[in-house]
Every structure is written in C-alpha cells, then in structure tokens.
PDB file of C-alpha atoms in Angstrom:
ATOM      1  CA  MET A 197       1.366   5.343 -25.990  1.00 68.00           C
ATOM      2  CA  PRO A 198       4.211   7.514 -24.552  1.00 68.00           C
ATOM      3  CA  GLU A 199       2.745  10.600 -26.241  1.00 80.00           C
ATOM      4  CA  ALA A 200      -0.762  10.053 -24.831  1.00 81.00           C
ATOM      5  CA  TYR A 201       0.676   9.140 -21.436  1.00 80.00           C
ATOM      6  CA  ASP A 202       2.796  12.283 -21.359  1.00 82.00           C
ATOM      7  CA  ARG A 203       0.056  14.575 -22.665  1.00 84.00           C
ATOM      8  CA  HIS A 204      -2.936  13.445 -20.605  1.00 89.00           C
ATOM      9  CA  LEU A 205      -1.705  11.564 -17.535  1.00 90.00           C
ATOM     10  CA  VAL A 206       1.671  12.960 -16.488  1.00 90.00           C
ATOM     11  CA  PRO A 207       0.526  16.513 -15.605  1.00 93.00           C
ATOM     12  CA  VAL A 208      -2.478  15.279 -13.634  1.00 94.00           C
ATOM     13  CA  PHE A 209      -1.214  12.173 -11.835  1.00 94.00           C
ATOM     14  CA  PHE A 210       2.555  12.206 -11.775  1.00 94.00           C
ATOM     15  CA  ARG A 211       3.796  15.774 -11.474  1.00 94.00           C
ATOM     16  CA  PRO A 212       2.146  16.405  -8.069  1.00 96.00           C
ATOM     17  CA  PHE A 213       3.747  13.297  -6.588  1.00 97.00           C
ATOM     18  CA  ALA A 214       7.017  13.991  -8.422  1.00 97.00           C
ATOM     19  CA  ALA A 215       7.281  17.292  -6.544  1.00 97.00           C
ATOM     20  CA  ASP A 216       6.647  15.429  -3.286  1.00 98.00           C
ATOM     21  CA  LEU A 217       9.275  12.749  -3.962  1.00 98.00           C
ATOM     22  CA  ALA A 218      11.808  15.285  -5.243  1.00 98.00           C
ATOM     23  CA  ALA A 219      11.508  17.315  -2.036  1.00 98.00           C
ATOM     24  CA  ARG A 220      12.030  14.164   0.025  1.00 98.00           C
ATOM     25  CA  ALA A 221      15.014  13.225  -2.119  1.00 98.00           C
ATOM     26  CA  ALA A 222      16.551  16.700  -1.787  1.00 97.00           C
ATOM     27  CA  ALA A 223      16.433  16.397   2.009  1.00 97.00           C
ATOM     28  CA  LEU A 224      18.743  13.368   1.689  1.00 97.00           C
ATOM     29  CA  ARG A 225      21.318  15.439  -0.253  1.00 97.00           C
ATOM     30  CA  PRO A 226      22.198  12.714  -2.748  1.00 98.00           C
ATOM     31  CA  ARG A 227      25.204  12.895  -5.042  1.00 98.00           C
ATOM     32  CA  THR A 228      24.521   9.878  -7.268  1.00 98.00           C
ATOM     33  CA  VAL A 229      20.942   8.950  -8.050  1.00 98.00           C
ATOM     34  CA  LEU A 230      19.444   6.064  -9.995  1.00 98.00           C
ATOM     35  CA  GLU A 231      15.823   6.360 -11.086  1.00 98.00           C
ATOM     36  CA  LEU A 232      13.921   3.218 -12.042  1.00 98.00           C
ATOM     37  CA  ALA A 233      10.848   3.159 -14.301  1.00 97.00           C
ATOM     38  CA  ALA A 234      11.409   6.825 -15.080  1.00 96.00           C
ATOM     39  CA  GLY A 235       8.804   6.958 -17.845  1.00 90.00           C
ATOM     40  CA  THR A 236       9.063  10.236 -19.717  1.00 88.00           C
ATOM     41  CA  GLY A 237      10.865  12.037 -16.910  1.00 93.00           C
ATOM     42  CA  ALA A 238       8.330  13.772 -14.661  1.00 94.00           C
ATOM     43  CA  LEU A 239      10.234  12.851 -11.496  1.00 97.00           C
ATOM     44  CA  THR A 240      13.588  13.198 -13.248  1.00 97.00           C
ATOM     45  CA  SER A 241      12.965  16.867 -13.996  1.00 97.00           C
ATOM     46  CA  ALA A 242      11.588  17.606 -10.539  1.00 97.00           C
ATOM     47  CA  LEU A 243      14.599  15.916  -8.944  1.00 97.00           C
ATOM     48  CA  LEU A 244      17.150  17.816 -11.035  1.00 98.00           C
ATOM     49  CA  ASP A 245      15.395  21.080 -10.232  1.00 97.00           C
ATOM     50  CA  ALA A 246      15.502  20.216  -6.518  1.00 97.00           C
ATOM     51  CA  VAL A 247      19.062  18.825  -6.504  1.00 96.00           C
ATOM     52  CA  PRO A 248      20.856  20.332  -9.521  1.00 96.00           C
ATOM     53  CA  THR A 249      24.262  19.129  -8.318  1.00 96.00           C
ATOM     54  CA  ALA A 250      23.258  15.448  -8.320  1.00 97.00           C
ATOM     55  CA  SER A 251      24.335  13.046 -11.036  1.00 98.00           C
ATOM     56  CA  VAL A 252      21.082  11.399 -12.124  1.00 98.00           C
ATOM     57  CA  THR A 253      20.810   8.218 -14.169  1.00 98.00           C
ATOM     58  CA  ALA A 254      17.248   7.634 -15.391  1.00 98.00           C
ATOM     59  CA  THR A 255      16.174   4.222 -16.644  1.00 98.00           C
ATOM     60  CA  ASP A 256      13.081   2.540 -18.005  1.00 97.00           C
ATOM     61  CA  LEU A 257      12.363  -0.878 -19.478  1.00 96.00           C
ATOM     62  CA  ASN A 258      10.416   0.706 -22.357  1.00 92.00           C
ATOM     63  CA  GLU A 259      12.816   2.070 -24.960  1.00 94.00           C
ATOM     64  CA  ALA A 260      10.185   4.477 -26.319  1.00 89.00           C
ATOM     65  CA  MET A 261       9.873   6.023 -22.860  1.00 89.00           C
ATOM     66  CA  VAL A 262      13.666   6.368 -22.631  1.00 95.00           C
ATOM     67  CA  ILE A 263      13.801   8.108 -26.002  1.00 94.00           C
ATOM     68  CA  ALA A 264      10.981  10.483 -25.050  1.00 89.00           C
ATOM     69  CA  GLY A 265      12.491  11.124 -21.629  1.00 92.00           C
ATOM     70  CA  SER A 266      15.969  11.859 -22.960  1.00 95.00           C
ATOM     71  CA  VAL A 267      14.516  14.549 -25.234  1.00 94.00           C
ATOM     72  CA  ARG A 268      12.403  16.011 -22.461  1.00 92.00           C
ATOM     73  CA  GLU A 269      15.100  15.964 -19.759  1.00 96.00           C
ATOM     74  CA  PRO A 270      18.620  16.020 -21.269  1.00 96.00           C
ATOM     75  CA  ARG A 271      20.264  16.863 -17.934  1.00 97.00           C
ATOM     76  CA  ALA A 272      19.967  13.211 -16.872  1.00 98.00           C
ATOM     77  CA  HIS A 273      21.870  10.196 -18.185  1.00 98.00           C
ATOM     78  CA  TRP A 274      19.224   7.982 -19.823  1.00 98.00           C
ATOM     79  CA  ARG A 275      19.483   4.235 -20.291  1.00 97.00           C
ATOM     80  CA  GLN A 276      17.135   1.398 -21.151  1.00 98.00           C
ATOM     81  CA  ALA A 277      17.323  -1.087 -18.276  1.00 97.00           C
ATOM     82  CA  ASP A 278      15.418  -3.922 -16.616  1.00 97.00           C
ATOM     83  CA  ALA A 279      15.024  -3.229 -12.892  1.00 97.00           C
ATOM     84  CA  GLN A 280      15.530  -6.949 -12.221  1.00 97.00           C
ATOM     85  CA  GLU A 281      18.916  -6.976 -14.012  1.00 97.00           C
ATOM     86  CA  LEU A 282      20.466  -3.559 -13.553  1.00 98.00           C
ATOM     87  CA  PRO A 283      23.565  -2.878 -15.671  1.00 97.00           C
ATOM     88  CA  PHE A 284      25.386  -0.979 -12.919  1.00 98.00           C
ATOM     89  CA  GLU A 285      28.203  -1.736 -10.509  1.00 97.00           C
ATOM     90  CA  ASP A 286      27.698  -2.629  -6.862  1.00 98.00           C
ATOM     91  CA  GLY A 287      27.215   0.257  -4.432  1.00 98.00           C
ATOM     92  CA  GLY A 288      27.307   2.946  -7.102  1.00 97.00           C
ATOM     93  CA  PHE A 289      24.334   5.056  -5.976  1.00 98.00           C
ATOM     94  CA  ASP A 290      23.509   6.733  -2.691  1.00 97.00           C
ATOM     95  CA  LEU A 291      19.840   7.078  -3.660  1.00 98.00           C
ATOM     96  CA  VAL A 292      17.563   4.888  -5.777  1.00 98.00           C
ATOM     97  CA  LEU A 293      14.220   6.447  -6.717  1.00 98.00           C
ATOM     98  CA  CYS A 294      11.112   4.995  -8.285  1.00 98.00           C
ATOM     99  CA  GLN A 295       7.813   6.760  -8.853  1.00 97.00           C
ATOM    100  CA  PHE A 296       4.816   4.460  -9.386  1.00 97.00           C
ATOM    101  CA  GLY A 297       6.940   1.763 -10.975  1.00 96.00           C
ATOM    102  CA  VAL A 298       7.346  -1.020  -8.404  1.00 98.00           C
ATOM    103  CA  MET A 299       3.811  -2.261  -9.074  1.00 97.00           C
ATOM    104  CA  PHE A 300       4.904  -3.277 -12.580  1.00 95.00           C
ATOM    105  CA  PHE A 301       7.938  -5.360 -11.595  1.00 97.00           C
ATOM    106  CA  PRO A 302       7.146  -9.043 -12.335  1.00 96.00           C
ATOM    107  CA  ASP A 303       9.421 -10.200  -9.484  1.00 97.00           C
ATOM    108  CA  ARG A 304       9.577  -7.445  -6.874  1.00 98.00           C
ATOM    109  CA  PRO A 305      12.002  -9.162  -4.466  1.00 98.00           C
ATOM    110  CA  ALA A 306      14.369  -9.717  -7.401  1.00 97.00           C
ATOM    111  CA  ALA A 307      14.138  -6.052  -8.371  1.00 98.00           C
ATOM    112  CA  TYR A 308      14.611  -4.984  -4.747  1.00 98.00           C
ATOM    113  CA  ALA A 309      17.660  -7.244  -4.497  1.00 98.00           C
ATOM    114  CA  GLU A 310      19.140  -5.360  -7.445  1.00 98.00           C
ATOM    115  CA  VAL A 311      18.335  -2.073  -5.695  1.00 98.00           C
ATOM    116  CA  ARG A 312      20.158  -3.349  -2.621  1.00 98.00           C
ATOM    117  CA  ARG A 313      23.153  -4.363  -4.742  1.00 98.00           C
ATOM    118  CA  VAL A 314      23.581  -0.971  -6.432  1.00 98.00           C
ATOM    119  CA  LEU A 315      22.912   1.037  -3.255  1.00 98.00           C
ATOM    120  CA  ALA A 316      25.872   2.369  -1.296  1.00 98.00           C
ATOM    121  CA  PRO A 317      26.055   0.953   2.260  1.00 96.00           C
ATOM    122  CA  ARG A 318      24.308   3.989   3.757  1.00 96.00           C
ATOM    123  CA  GLY A 319      22.139   4.620   0.718  1.00 98.00           C
ATOM    124  CA  ARG A 320      18.369   4.955   0.608  1.00 98.00           C
ATOM    125  CA  PHE A 321      15.632   3.543  -1.601  1.00 98.00           C
ATOM    126  CA  LEU A 322      12.755   6.045  -1.950  1.00 98.00           C
ATOM    127  CA  PHE A 323       9.630   5.069  -3.871  1.00 98.00           C
ATOM    128  CA  ASN A 324       5.861   5.322  -3.943  1.00 98.00           C
ATOM    129  CA  SER A 325       2.904   3.219  -5.049  1.00 98.00           C
ATOM    130  CA  TRP A 326      -0.760   3.962  -5.483  1.00 98.00           C
ATOM    131  CA  GLY A 327      -3.300   3.176  -2.803  1.00 98.00           C
ATOM    132  CA  PRO A 328      -6.413   1.089  -3.550  1.00 98.00           C
ATOM    133  CA  LEU A 329      -8.304   2.199  -6.645  1.00 98.00           C
ATOM    134  CA  ALA A 330     -11.142   3.614  -4.535  1.00 98.00           C
ATOM    135  CA  THR A 331      -8.690   6.225  -3.168  1.00 98.00           C
ATOM    136  CA  HIS A 332      -7.911   7.628  -6.631  1.00 98.00           C
ATOM    137  CA  GLY A 333     -10.773   9.836  -7.781  1.00 97.00           C
ATOM    138  CA  PHE A 334      -9.889   9.787 -11.472  1.00 97.00           C
ATOM    139  CA  GLY A 335      -9.003   6.100 -11.647  1.00 97.00           C
ATOM    140  CA  ALA A 336     -12.132   5.009  -9.793  1.00 97.00           C
ATOM    141  CA  ALA A 337     -14.333   7.142 -12.053  1.00 97.00           C
ATOM    142  CA  PHE A 338     -12.676   5.712 -15.157  1.00 97.00           C
ATOM    143  CA  GLN A 339     -12.972   2.091 -14.035  1.00 97.00           C
ATOM    144  CA  ASP A 340     -16.629   2.589 -13.167  1.00 97.00           C
ATOM    145  CA  ALA A 341     -17.300   4.146 -16.578  1.00 97.00           C
ATOM    146  CA  LEU A 342     -15.386   1.327 -18.278  1.00 96.00           C
ATOM    147  CA  GLU A 343     -17.290  -1.407 -16.451  1.00 96.00           C
ATOM    148  CA  ARG A 344     -20.660   0.191 -17.202  1.00 95.00           C
ATOM    149  CA  SER A 345     -19.693   0.575 -20.858  1.00 95.00           C
ATOM    150  CA  MET A 346     -18.314  -2.982 -21.141  1.00 93.00           C
ATOM    151  CA  PRO A 347     -20.733  -5.187 -19.185  1.00 90.00           C
ATOM    152  CA  ASP A 348     -19.349  -8.222 -21.008  1.00 86.00           C
ATOM    153  CA  GLY A 349     -16.030  -7.838 -19.193  1.00 88.00           C
ATOM    154  CA  ALA A 350     -14.004  -4.670 -18.720  1.00 92.00           C
ATOM    155  CA  PRO A 351     -10.196  -4.786 -18.433  1.00 94.00           C
ATOM    156  CA  THR A 352      -9.064  -5.018 -14.797  1.00 95.00           C
ATOM    157  CA  PHE A 353      -5.649  -3.471 -15.401  1.00 95.00           C
ATOM    158  CA  LEU A 354      -6.170  -0.495 -13.065  1.00 96.00           C
ATOM    159  CA  PRO A 355      -7.301  -2.368  -9.932  1.00 97.00           C
ATOM    160  CA  ASP A 356      -4.969  -5.301 -10.552  1.00 96.00           C
ATOM    161  CA  VAL A 357      -1.698  -3.572 -11.439  1.00 96.00           C
ATOM    162  CA  PRO A 358      -1.250   0.155 -10.658  1.00 96.00           C
ATOM    163  CA  HIS A 359      -3.528  -0.139  -7.622  1.00 98.00           C
ATOM    164  CA  GLY A 360      -2.824  -3.766  -6.784  1.00 97.00           C
ATOM    165  CA  TYR A 361       0.237  -3.232  -4.561  1.00 98.00           C
ATOM    166  CA  ALA A 362      -1.245  -1.094  -1.813  1.00 97.00           C
ATOM    167  CA  ASP A 363      -0.559  -3.054   1.389  1.00 98.00           C
ATOM    168  CA  PRO A 364       2.526  -1.760   3.262  1.00 97.00           C
ATOM    169  CA  ALA A 365       2.884  -5.128   5.019  1.00 98.00           C
ATOM    170  CA  VAL A 366       3.291  -6.865   1.654  1.00 98.00           C
ATOM    171  CA  VAL A 367       5.777  -4.218   0.531  1.00 98.00           C
ATOM    172  CA  ALA A 368       7.784  -4.630   3.758  1.00 98.00           C
ATOM    173  CA  ALA A 369       7.901  -8.401   3.290  1.00 98.00           C
ATOM    174  CA  ASP A 370       9.112  -8.077  -0.306  1.00 98.00           C
ATOM    175  CA  LEU A 371      11.822  -5.644   0.775  1.00 98.00           C
ATOM    176  CA  ALA A 372      12.921  -7.913   3.621  1.00 98.00           C
ATOM    177  CA  ALA A 373      13.176 -10.843   1.220  1.00 98.00           C
ATOM    178  CA  ALA A 374      15.676  -8.778  -0.751  1.00 98.00           C
ATOM    179  CA  GLY A 375      17.759  -7.752   2.260  1.00 98.00           C
ATOM    180  CA  LEU A 376      16.243  -4.292   2.685  1.00 98.00           C
ATOM    181  CA  THR A 377      14.532  -2.800   5.735  1.00 98.00           C
ATOM    182  CA  LEU A 378      11.424  -0.641   5.422  1.00 98.00           C
ATOM    183  CA  ALA A 379      12.132   2.498   7.439  1.00 98.00           C
ATOM    184  CA  THR A 380       9.018   4.596   6.737  1.00 98.00           C
ATOM    185  CA  ALA A 381       5.657   4.234   4.998  1.00 98.00           C
ATOM    186  CA  GLU A 382       3.645   7.436   4.761  1.00 98.00           C
ATOM    187  CA  GLU A 383       0.230   7.794   3.153  1.00 98.00           C
ATOM    188  CA  VAL A 384      -0.002  10.943   1.040  1.00 98.00           C
ATOM    189  CA  THR A 385      -3.137  12.374  -0.594  1.00 98.00           C
ATOM    190  CA  LEU A 386      -2.745  15.085  -3.223  1.00 98.00           C
ATOM    191  CA  GLU A 387      -5.210  16.831  -5.502  1.00 97.00           C
ATOM    192  CA  GLY A 388      -5.087  16.119  -9.202  1.00 96.00           C
ATOM    193  CA  VAL A 389      -6.199  18.842 -11.607  1.00 96.00           C
ATOM    194  CA  ALA A 390      -7.143  17.980 -15.192  1.00 96.00           C
ATOM    195  CA  GLU A 391      -8.244  20.193 -18.062  1.00 95.00           C
ATOM    196  CA  SER A 392     -11.307  17.957 -18.487  1.00 96.00           C
ATOM    197  CA  ALA A 393     -12.695  14.534 -17.714  1.00 96.00           C
ATOM    198  CA  ALA A 394     -12.383  13.795 -21.428  1.00 95.00           C
ATOM    199  CA  SER A 395      -8.624  14.385 -21.290  1.00 95.00           C
ATOM    200  CA  VAL A 396      -8.247  11.908 -18.425  1.00 96.00           C
ATOM    201  CA  ALA A 397     -10.409   9.364 -20.233  1.00 95.00           C
ATOM    202  CA  THR A 398      -8.264   9.760 -23.355  1.00 94.00           C
ATOM    203  CA  GLY A 399      -5.136   9.230 -21.264  1.00 94.00           C
ATOM    204  CA  PHE A 400      -6.435   6.000 -19.771  1.00 94.00           C
ATOM    205  CA  LEU A 401      -7.862   4.740 -23.063  1.00 94.00           C
ATOM    206  CA  THR A 402      -4.805   5.448 -25.217  1.00 91.00           C
ATOM    207  CA  GLY A 403      -1.863   5.851 -22.832  1.00 88.00           C
ATOM    208  CA  THR A 404      -2.170   2.650 -20.766  1.00 91.00           C
ATOM    209  CA  PRO A 405      -2.434  -1.100 -21.529  1.00 91.00           C
ATOM    210  CA  VAL A 406      -6.235  -0.680 -21.415  1.00 94.00           C
ATOM    211  CA  SER A 407      -5.867   0.602 -24.980  1.00 92.00           C
ATOM    212  CA  ALA A 408      -5.123  -2.878 -26.358  1.00 91.00           C
ATOM    213  CA  ALA A 409      -8.410  -4.333 -25.102  1.00 90.00           C
ATOM    214  CA  VAL A 410     -10.443  -1.375 -26.323  1.00 91.00           C
ATOM    215  CA  GLU A 411      -8.854  -0.991 -29.746  1.00 89.00           C
ATOM    216  CA  ALA A 412      -9.353  -4.687 -30.524  1.00 89.00           C
ATOM    217  CA  ARG A 413     -13.127  -4.255 -30.447  1.00 90.00           C
ATOM    218  CA  GLU A 414     -15.259  -3.451 -33.486  1.00 91.00           C
ATOM    219  CA  ASP A 415     -17.102  -0.827 -31.458  1.00 92.00           C
ATOM    220  CA  ALA A 416     -13.916   0.792 -30.148  1.00 92.00           C
ATOM    221  CA  GLN A 417     -14.850   4.327 -31.166  1.00 94.00           C
ATOM    222  CA  ALA A 418     -18.357   4.120 -29.701  1.00 95.00           C
ATOM    223  CA  LEU A 419     -16.930   2.584 -26.539  1.00 94.00           C
ATOM    224  CA  GLN A 420     -14.423   5.419 -26.129  1.00 95.00           C
ATOM    225  CA  LEU A 421     -17.203   7.967 -26.529  1.00 96.00           C
ATOM    226  CA  ALA A 422     -19.363   6.165 -23.968  1.00 96.00           C
ATOM    227  CA  VAL A 423     -16.576   5.992 -21.388  1.00 96.00           C
ATOM    228  CA  THR A 424     -15.712   9.652 -21.926  1.00 96.00           C
ATOM    229  CA  GLN A 425     -19.328  10.728 -21.497  1.00 97.00           C
ATOM    230  CA  LYS A 426     -19.769   8.683 -18.321  1.00 97.00           C
ATOM    231  CA  MET A 427     -16.600  10.156 -16.831  1.00 96.00           C
ATOM    232  CA  THR A 428     -17.770  13.654 -17.720  1.00 96.00           C
ATOM    233  CA  ASP A 429     -21.166  12.964 -16.147  1.00 96.00           C
ATOM    234  CA  HIS A 430     -19.408  11.812 -12.980  1.00 94.00           C
ATOM    235  CA  LEU A 431     -16.660  14.443 -12.689  1.00 95.00           C
ATOM    236  CA  GLY A 432     -18.271  17.417 -14.413  1.00 94.00           C
ATOM    237  CA  THR A 433     -17.408  19.604 -17.387  1.00 92.00           C
ATOM    238  CA  GLY A 434     -14.474  21.967 -17.719  1.00 90.00           C
ATOM    239  CA  PRO A 435     -11.420  21.637 -15.450  1.00 95.00           C
ATOM    240  CA  VAL A 436     -11.908  18.840 -12.924  1.00 96.00           C
ATOM    241  CA  THR A 437     -10.167  17.888  -9.677  1.00 96.00           C
ATOM    242  CA  ALA A 438     -10.008  14.704  -7.640  1.00 97.00           C
ATOM    243  CA  PRO A 439      -8.035  13.387  -4.653  1.00 98.00           C
ATOM    244  CA  MET A 440      -5.320  10.793  -5.281  1.00 98.00           C
ATOM    245  CA  THR A 441      -3.738   8.688  -2.525  1.00 98.00           C
ATOM    246  CA  ALA A 442      -0.376   6.931  -2.560  1.00 98.00           C
ATOM    247  CA  THR A 443       2.065   5.541  -0.006  1.00 98.00           C
ATOM    248  CA  VAL A 444       5.645   6.818   0.061  1.00 98.00           C
ATOM    249  CA  TYR A 445       8.246   4.315   1.259  1.00 98.00           C
ATOM    250  CA  THR A 446      11.852   4.644   2.396  1.00 98.00           C
ATOM    251  CA  ALA A 447      14.087   1.597   2.747  1.00 98.00           C
ATOM    252  CA  HIS A 448      17.767   0.860   3.397  1.00 98.00           C
ATOM    253  CA  HIS A 449      20.208  -2.007   3.816  1.00 97.00           C
ATOM    254  CA  GLN A 450      19.385  -4.390   6.658  1.00 93.00           C
ATOM    255  CA  GLY A 451      21.468  -4.007   9.778  1.00 73.00           C
TER     256      GLY A 451
END
C-alpha cells in the first residue's frame, strides 16, 4: 500500500498542499517541528526545503510508512508513533504539523491534547483536512465510478473518513476540548494534475483501505477495470486535472 500511495496519490493530492503548508510553516520560523501522520514524507520534504535549519521529527502510526519515509527523506528524524500517545517530552516543539491526518485519529480530542502537551507555550499547531467529497474532483469521480460499478454496496471510506471531517465548527470544538484555541480556518482550493485517470484509480484501488473490500471479491480484476474505465470516461484520457479543496487550520494554547 505505501508504494501505490506514494506512486499514484502523493504527487497529485499531497504535494500541492504540502507546498502550501510548508510555506505557512516557514513564515512561523520554527526551530523544532513535530510532524504527525507524515506518511511517506511529502510534507516533510517540502518543510525541510522551506526551513532547512529546523529540526524536524516525522512520525506515523504505520511502520511501513515510517520506513518508506525515512528512505525518501533522511534529513528528518523518523519515528513510529501514535498521535494519541506521543513519546515526547512536554513543550518540546514550537510547531506541530499534520497534513491530512487528523481525520484518521480515532479520538481527536485525545490526539489534540497530546499536541497541546508537546507544544511550547507559544507554539502553533498547523494542519489541514479535506473538504466534503464533492469538492475534490478526483475523489468524487472515483466514488461515483465505484458506486456505479458496485451497486450491491460500494465502500464508503472516502466520504466517511478522509472527507468526513470537513466542518470547521466541529474541528474548533474538538480543539477546545483539548485546551487549544482555533486561531484561523482558511479554505484552500488547488489544482491536482495526474498523468491519467487510470493512475488515480489505481492509487485509490490499491493505495487506500478501499483495496481490502475490492480485493476480497471474486470479480476484483473486472471491478478494477470497470472503475478505471468509468473514471477515464468522466475525466478524459491523457493527463487530467481537477480542483481539490481543503481547510487549513492554525491553533494554539488557550489563553
């Protein structure tokens, strides 16, 4: 899964927003940075390019992602870690970053409480999350193709998880419950560029948890072909582009 994720999804979805977050992080001039849910290091690399003097610790719950990330971006200190039980001392970081990871935390207030604990008193928590699925051109096209190809019940992972935490009021409440104050929430729409619709379909089908539901079926190969064709019909052949919307949040200690 990390290989498919890195090959098909990272360049299209994550690098554009990584450049955005890295520029925002650089403006804060951090010295010690903790990245949560770093995946294979798209944001990590962008951050170190933008702030080469920063000491960056990159973490992920998935050990395979940590291994892949440490090879891809050796300038960072990599560590497997659960965001809800961070293995770091109090107040050790002046910036905590997370790109498209907060949606996956089982207990967000608990994770945010850990962020608060490891943040220096004047530190900042900078993160983003996807908007509703309808605001992501590639994701919406994939889910539509999946549902039309699996009328007996398509996986709802995309709308429920990556795109299921899109209300800033809910985010603000979760942060407040953890002792953090939401300072800014800015909607950002960027253009994703993919080599083909088929590449994006492959990324979703093999580089996300959707893969488990598809691969368990006897008609898995035919289903993958059907989804790929429907996405190509919708997005076109050759290189394809689509708008992608996320919200970028900044939070800090209360008071």
